[in-house]
PDB file of N, CA and C in Angstrom:
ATOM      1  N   UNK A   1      23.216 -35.255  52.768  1.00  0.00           N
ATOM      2  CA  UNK A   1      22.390 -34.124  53.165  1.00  0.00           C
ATOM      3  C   UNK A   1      21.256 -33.976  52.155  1.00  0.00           C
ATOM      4  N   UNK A   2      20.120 -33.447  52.583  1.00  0.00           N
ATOM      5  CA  UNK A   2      18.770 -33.531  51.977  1.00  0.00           C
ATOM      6  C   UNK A   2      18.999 -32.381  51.317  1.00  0.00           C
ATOM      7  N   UNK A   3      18.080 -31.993  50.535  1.00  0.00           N
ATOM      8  CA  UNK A   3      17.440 -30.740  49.752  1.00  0.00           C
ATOM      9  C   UNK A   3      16.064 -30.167  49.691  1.00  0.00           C
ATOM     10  N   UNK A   4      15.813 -28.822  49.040  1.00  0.00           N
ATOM     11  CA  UNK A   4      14.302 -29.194  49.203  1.00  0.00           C
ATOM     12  C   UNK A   4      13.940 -29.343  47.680  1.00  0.00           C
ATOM     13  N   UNK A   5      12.542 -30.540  48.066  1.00  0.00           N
ATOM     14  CA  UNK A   5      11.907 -31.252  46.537  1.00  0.00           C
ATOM     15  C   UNK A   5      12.125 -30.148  45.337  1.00  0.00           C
ATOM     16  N   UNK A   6      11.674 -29.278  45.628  1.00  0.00           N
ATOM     17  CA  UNK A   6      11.534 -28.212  43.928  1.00  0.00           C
ATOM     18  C   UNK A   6      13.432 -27.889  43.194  1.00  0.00           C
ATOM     19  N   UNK A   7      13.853 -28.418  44.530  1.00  0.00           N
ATOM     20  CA  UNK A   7      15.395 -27.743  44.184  1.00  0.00           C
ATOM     21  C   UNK A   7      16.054 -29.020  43.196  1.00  0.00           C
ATOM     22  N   UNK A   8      15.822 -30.272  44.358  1.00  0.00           N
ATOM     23  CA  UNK A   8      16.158 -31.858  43.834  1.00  0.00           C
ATOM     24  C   UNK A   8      15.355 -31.900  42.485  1.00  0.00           C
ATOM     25  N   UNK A   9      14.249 -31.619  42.734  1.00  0.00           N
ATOM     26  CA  UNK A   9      13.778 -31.886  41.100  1.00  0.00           C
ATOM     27  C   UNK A   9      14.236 -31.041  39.718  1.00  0.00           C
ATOM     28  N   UNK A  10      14.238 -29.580  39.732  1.00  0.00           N
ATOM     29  CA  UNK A  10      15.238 -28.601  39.124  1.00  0.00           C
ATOM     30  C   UNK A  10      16.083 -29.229  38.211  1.00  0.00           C
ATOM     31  N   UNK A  11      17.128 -29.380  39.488  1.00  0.00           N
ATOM     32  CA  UNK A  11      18.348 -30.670  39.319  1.00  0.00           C
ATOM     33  C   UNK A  11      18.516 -31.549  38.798  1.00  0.00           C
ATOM     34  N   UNK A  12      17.590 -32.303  38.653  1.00  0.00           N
ATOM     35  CA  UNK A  12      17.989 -33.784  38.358  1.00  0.00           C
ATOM     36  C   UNK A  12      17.176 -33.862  37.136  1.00  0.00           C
ATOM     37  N   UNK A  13      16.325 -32.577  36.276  1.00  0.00           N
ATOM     38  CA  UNK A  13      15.691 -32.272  35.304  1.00  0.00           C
ATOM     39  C   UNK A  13      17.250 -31.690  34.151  1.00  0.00           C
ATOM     40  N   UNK A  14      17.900 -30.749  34.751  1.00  0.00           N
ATOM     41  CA  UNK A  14      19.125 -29.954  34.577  1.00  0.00           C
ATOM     42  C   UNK A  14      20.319 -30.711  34.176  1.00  0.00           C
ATOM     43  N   UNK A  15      20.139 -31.713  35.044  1.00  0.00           N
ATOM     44  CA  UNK A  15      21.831 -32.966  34.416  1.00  0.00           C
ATOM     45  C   UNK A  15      20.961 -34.339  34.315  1.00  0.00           C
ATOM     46  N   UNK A  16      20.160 -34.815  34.078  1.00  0.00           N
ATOM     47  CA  UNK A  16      19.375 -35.454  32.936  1.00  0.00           C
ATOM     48  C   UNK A  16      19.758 -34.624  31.525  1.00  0.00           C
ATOM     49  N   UNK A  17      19.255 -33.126  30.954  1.00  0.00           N
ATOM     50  CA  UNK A  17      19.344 -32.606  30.229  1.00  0.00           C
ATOM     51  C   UNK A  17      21.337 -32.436  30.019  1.00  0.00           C
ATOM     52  N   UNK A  18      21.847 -32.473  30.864  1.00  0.00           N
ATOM     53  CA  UNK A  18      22.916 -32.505  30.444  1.00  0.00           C
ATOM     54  C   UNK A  18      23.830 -33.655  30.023  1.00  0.00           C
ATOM     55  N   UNK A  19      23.916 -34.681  30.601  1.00  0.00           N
ATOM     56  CA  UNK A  19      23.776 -36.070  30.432  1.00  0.00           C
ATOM     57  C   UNK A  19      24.013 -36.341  28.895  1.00  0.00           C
ATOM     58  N   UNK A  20      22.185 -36.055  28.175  1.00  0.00           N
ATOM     59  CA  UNK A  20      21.715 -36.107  27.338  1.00  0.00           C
ATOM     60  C   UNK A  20      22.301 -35.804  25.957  1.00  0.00           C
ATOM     61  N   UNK A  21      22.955 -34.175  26.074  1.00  0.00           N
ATOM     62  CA  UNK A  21      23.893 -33.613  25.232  1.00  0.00           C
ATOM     63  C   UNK A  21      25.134 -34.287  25.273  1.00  0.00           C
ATOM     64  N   UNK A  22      25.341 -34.254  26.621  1.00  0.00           N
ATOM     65  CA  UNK A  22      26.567 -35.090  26.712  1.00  0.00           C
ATOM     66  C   UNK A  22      26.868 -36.821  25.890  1.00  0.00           C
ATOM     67  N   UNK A  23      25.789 -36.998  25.249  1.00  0.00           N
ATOM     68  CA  UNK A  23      26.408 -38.803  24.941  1.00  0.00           C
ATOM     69  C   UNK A  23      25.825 -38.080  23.667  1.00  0.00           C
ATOM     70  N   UNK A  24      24.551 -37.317  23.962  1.00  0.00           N
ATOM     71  CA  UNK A  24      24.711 -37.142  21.769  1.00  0.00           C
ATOM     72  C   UNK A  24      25.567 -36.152  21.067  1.00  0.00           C
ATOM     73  N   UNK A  25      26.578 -35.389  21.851  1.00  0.00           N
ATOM     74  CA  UNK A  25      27.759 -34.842  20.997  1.00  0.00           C
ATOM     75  C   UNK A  25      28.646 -34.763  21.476  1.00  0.00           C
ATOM     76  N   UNK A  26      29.126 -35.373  22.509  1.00  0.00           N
ATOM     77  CA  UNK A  26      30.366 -35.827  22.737  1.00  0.00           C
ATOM     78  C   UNK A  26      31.348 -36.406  22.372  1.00  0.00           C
ATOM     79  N   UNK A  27      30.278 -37.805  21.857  1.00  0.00           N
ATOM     80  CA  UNK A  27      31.636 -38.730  21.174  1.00  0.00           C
ATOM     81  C   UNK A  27      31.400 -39.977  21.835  1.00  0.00           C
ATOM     82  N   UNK A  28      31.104 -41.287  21.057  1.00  0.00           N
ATOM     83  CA  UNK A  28      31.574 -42.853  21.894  1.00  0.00           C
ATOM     84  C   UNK A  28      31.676 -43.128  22.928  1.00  0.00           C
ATOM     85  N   UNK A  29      32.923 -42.607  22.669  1.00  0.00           N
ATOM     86  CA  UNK A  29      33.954 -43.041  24.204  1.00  0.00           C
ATOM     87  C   UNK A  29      34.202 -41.855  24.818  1.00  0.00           C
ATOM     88  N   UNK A  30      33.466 -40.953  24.808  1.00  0.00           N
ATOM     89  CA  UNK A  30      33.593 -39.883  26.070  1.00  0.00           C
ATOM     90  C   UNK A  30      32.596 -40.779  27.448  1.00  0.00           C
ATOM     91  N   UNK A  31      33.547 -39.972  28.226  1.00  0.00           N
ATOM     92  CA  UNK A  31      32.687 -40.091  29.720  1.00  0.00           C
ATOM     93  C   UNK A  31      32.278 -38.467  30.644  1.00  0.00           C
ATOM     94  N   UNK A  32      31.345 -39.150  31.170  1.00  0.00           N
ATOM     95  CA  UNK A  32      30.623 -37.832  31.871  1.00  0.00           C
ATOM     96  C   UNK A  32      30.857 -37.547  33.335  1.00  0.00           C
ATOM     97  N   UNK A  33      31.364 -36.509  34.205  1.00  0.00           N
ATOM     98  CA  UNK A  33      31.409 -36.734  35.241  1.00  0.00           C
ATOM     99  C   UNK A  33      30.035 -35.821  36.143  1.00  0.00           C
ATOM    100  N   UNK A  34      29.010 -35.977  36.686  1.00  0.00           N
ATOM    101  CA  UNK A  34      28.515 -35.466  37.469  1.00  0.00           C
ATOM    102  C   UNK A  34      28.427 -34.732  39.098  1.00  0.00           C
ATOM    103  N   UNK A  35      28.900 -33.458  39.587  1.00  0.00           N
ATOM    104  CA  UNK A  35      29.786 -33.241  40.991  1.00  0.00           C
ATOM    105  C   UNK A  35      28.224 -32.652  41.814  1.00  0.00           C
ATOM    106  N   UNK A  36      27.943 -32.647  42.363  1.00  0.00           N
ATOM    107  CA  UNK A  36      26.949 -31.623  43.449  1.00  0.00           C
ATOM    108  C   UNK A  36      27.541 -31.597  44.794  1.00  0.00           C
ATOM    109  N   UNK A  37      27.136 -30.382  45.026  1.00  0.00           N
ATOM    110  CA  UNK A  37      27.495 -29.888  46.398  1.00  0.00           C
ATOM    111  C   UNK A  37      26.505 -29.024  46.502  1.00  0.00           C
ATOM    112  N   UNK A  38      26.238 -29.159  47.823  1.00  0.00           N
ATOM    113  CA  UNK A  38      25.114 -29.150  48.852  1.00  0.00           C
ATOM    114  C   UNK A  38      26.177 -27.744  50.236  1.00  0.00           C
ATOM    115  N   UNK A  39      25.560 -26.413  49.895  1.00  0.00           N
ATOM    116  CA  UNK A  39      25.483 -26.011  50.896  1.00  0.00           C
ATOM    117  C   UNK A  39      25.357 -26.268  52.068  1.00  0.00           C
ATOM    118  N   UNK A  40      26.475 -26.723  53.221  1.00  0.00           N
ATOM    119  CA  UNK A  40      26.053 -27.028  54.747  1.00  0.00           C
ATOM    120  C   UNK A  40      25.237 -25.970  55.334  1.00  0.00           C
ATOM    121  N   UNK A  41      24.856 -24.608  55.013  1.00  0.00           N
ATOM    122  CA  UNK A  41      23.664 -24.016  55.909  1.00  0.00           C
ATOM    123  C   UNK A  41      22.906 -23.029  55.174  1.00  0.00           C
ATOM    124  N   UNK A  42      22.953 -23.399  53.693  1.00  0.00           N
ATOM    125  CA  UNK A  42      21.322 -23.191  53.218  1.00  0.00           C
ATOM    126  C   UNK A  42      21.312 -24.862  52.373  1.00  0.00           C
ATOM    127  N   UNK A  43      20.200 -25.212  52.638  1.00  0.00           N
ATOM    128  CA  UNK A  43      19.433 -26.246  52.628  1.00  0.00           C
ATOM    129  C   UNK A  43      19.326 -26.323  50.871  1.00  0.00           C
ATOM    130  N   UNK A  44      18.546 -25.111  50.561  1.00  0.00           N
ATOM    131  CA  UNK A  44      18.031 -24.449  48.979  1.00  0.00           C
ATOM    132  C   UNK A  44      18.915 -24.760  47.835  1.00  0.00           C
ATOM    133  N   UNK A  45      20.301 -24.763  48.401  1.00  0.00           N
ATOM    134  CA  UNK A  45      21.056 -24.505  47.613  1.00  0.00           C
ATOM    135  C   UNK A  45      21.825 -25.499  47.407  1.00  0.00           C
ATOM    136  N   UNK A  46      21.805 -26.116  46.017  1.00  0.00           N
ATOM    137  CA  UNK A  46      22.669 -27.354  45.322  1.00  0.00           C
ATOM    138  C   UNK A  46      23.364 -26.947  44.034  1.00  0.00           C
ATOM    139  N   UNK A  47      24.702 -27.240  44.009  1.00  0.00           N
ATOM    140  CA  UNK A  47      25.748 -26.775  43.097  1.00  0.00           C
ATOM    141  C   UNK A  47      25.853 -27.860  41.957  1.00  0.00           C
ATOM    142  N   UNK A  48      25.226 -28.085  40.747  1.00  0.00           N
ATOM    143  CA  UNK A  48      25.928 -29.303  40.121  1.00  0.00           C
ATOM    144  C   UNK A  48      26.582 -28.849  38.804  1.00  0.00           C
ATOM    145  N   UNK A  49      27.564 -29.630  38.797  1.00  0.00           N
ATOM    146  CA  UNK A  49      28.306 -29.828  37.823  1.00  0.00           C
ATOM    147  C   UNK A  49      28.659 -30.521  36.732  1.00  0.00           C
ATOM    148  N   UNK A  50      28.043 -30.763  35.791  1.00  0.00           N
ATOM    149  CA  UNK A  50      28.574 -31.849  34.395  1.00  0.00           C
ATOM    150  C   UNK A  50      29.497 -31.050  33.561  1.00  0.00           C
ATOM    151  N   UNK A  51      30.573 -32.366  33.515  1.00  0.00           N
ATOM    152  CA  UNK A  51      31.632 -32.201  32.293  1.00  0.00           C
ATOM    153  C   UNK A  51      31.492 -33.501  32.120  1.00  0.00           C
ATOM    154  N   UNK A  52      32.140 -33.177  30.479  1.00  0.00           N
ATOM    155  CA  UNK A  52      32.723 -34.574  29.455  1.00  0.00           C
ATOM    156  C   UNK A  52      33.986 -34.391  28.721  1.00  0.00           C
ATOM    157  N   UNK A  53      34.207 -35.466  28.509  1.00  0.00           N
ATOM    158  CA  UNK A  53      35.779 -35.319  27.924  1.00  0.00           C
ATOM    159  C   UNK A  53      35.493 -35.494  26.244  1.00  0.00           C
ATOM    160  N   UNK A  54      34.827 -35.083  25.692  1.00  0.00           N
ATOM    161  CA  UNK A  54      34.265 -35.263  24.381  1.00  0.00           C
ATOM    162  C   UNK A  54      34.649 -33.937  23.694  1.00  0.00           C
ATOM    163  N   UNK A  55      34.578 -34.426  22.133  1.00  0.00           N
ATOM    164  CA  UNK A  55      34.944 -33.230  21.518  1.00  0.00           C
ATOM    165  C   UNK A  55      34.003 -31.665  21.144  1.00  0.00           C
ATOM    166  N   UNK A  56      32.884 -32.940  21.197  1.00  0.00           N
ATOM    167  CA  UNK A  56      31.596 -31.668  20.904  1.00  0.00           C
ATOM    168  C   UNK A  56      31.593 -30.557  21.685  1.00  0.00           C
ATOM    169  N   UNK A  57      31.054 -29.785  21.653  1.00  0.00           N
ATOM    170  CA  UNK A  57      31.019 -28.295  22.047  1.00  0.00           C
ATOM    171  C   UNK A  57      29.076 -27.849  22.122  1.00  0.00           C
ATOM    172  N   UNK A  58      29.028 -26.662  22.339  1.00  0.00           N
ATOM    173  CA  UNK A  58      27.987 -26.146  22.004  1.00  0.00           C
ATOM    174  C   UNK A  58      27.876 -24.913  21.287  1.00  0.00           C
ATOM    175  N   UNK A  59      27.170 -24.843  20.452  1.00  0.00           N
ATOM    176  CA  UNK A  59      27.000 -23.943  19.541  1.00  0.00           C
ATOM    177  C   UNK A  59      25.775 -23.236  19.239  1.00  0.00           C
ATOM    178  N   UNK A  60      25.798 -21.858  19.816  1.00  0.00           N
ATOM    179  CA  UNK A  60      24.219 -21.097  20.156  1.00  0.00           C
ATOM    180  C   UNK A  60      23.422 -21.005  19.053  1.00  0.00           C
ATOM    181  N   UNK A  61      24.253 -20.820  18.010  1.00  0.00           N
ATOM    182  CA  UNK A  61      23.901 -20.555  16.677  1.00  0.00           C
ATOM    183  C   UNK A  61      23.426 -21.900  15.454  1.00  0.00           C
ATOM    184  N   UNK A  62      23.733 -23.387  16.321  1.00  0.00           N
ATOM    185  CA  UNK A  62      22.742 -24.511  15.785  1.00  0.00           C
ATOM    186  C   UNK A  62      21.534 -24.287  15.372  1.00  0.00           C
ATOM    187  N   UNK A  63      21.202 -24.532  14.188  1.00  0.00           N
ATOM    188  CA  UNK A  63      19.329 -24.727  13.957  1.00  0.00           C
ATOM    189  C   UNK A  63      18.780 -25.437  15.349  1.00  0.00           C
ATOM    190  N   UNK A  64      17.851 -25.069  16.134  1.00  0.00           N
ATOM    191  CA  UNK A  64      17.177 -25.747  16.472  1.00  0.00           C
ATOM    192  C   UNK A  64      17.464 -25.434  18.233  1.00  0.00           C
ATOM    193  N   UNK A  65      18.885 -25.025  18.221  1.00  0.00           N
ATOM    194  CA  UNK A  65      19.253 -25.145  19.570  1.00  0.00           C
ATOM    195  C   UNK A  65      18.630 -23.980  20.577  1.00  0.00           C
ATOM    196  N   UNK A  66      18.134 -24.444  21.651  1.00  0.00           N
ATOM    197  CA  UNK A  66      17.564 -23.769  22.644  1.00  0.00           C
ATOM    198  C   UNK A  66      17.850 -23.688  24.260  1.00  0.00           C
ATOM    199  N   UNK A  67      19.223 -24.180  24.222  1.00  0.00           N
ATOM    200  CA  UNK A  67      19.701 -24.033  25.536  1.00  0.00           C
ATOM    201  C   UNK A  67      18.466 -24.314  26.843  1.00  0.00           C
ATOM    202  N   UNK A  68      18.811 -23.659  27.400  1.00  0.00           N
ATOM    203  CA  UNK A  68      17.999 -23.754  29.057  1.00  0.00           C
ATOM    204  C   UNK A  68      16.619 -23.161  29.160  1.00  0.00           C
ATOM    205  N   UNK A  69      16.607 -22.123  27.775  1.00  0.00           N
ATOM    206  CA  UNK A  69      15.069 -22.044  27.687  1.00  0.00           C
ATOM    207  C   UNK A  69      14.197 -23.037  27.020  1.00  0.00           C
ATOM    208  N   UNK A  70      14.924 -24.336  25.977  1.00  0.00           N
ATOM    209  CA  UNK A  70      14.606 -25.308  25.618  1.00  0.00           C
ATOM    210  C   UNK A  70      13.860 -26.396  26.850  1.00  0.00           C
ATOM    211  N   UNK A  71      14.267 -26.335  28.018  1.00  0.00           N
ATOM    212  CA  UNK A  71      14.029 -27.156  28.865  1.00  0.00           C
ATOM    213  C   UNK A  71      12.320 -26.523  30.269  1.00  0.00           C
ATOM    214  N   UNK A  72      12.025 -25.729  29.446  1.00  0.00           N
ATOM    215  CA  UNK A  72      11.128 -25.166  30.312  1.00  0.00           C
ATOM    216  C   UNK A  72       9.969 -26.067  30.208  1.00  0.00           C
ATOM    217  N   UNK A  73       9.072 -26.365  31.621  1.00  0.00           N
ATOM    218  CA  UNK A  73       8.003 -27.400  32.077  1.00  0.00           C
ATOM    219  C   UNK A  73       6.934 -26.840  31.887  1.00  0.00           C
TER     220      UNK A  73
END
């Protein structure tokens, strides 16, 4: 099922960025799983999900760290 462009792009900006965290504090040999789900009758609406099996964490209070306002275009 399709999406619309601003939503797909959002997205795939969002777990890129998560991805990202995910292999630089996770750990080696962690793995990442990526889930989306797609509303069957709004179109707009895409659910995604990243987890890792890694030890890292996140921590608001990192120098430097800027969460989701870090990622603004």
């Amino acid at each position: 099922q399709t999406v619309a462009s601003p939503v797909a792009t959002a997205v795939y900006f969002a777990v890129s960025e998560a991805l990202t965290n995910a292999a630089k504090h996770a750990g080696p040999q962690a793995r990442a799983v990526v889930a989306l789900e797609v509303q069957e009758d709004q179109e707009d609406q895409l659910r995604a999900v990243v987890t890792d099996d890694g030890g890292g964490g996140a921590s608001p209070q990192a120098p430097g760290a800027t969460g989701l306002a870090g990622m603004a275009q």
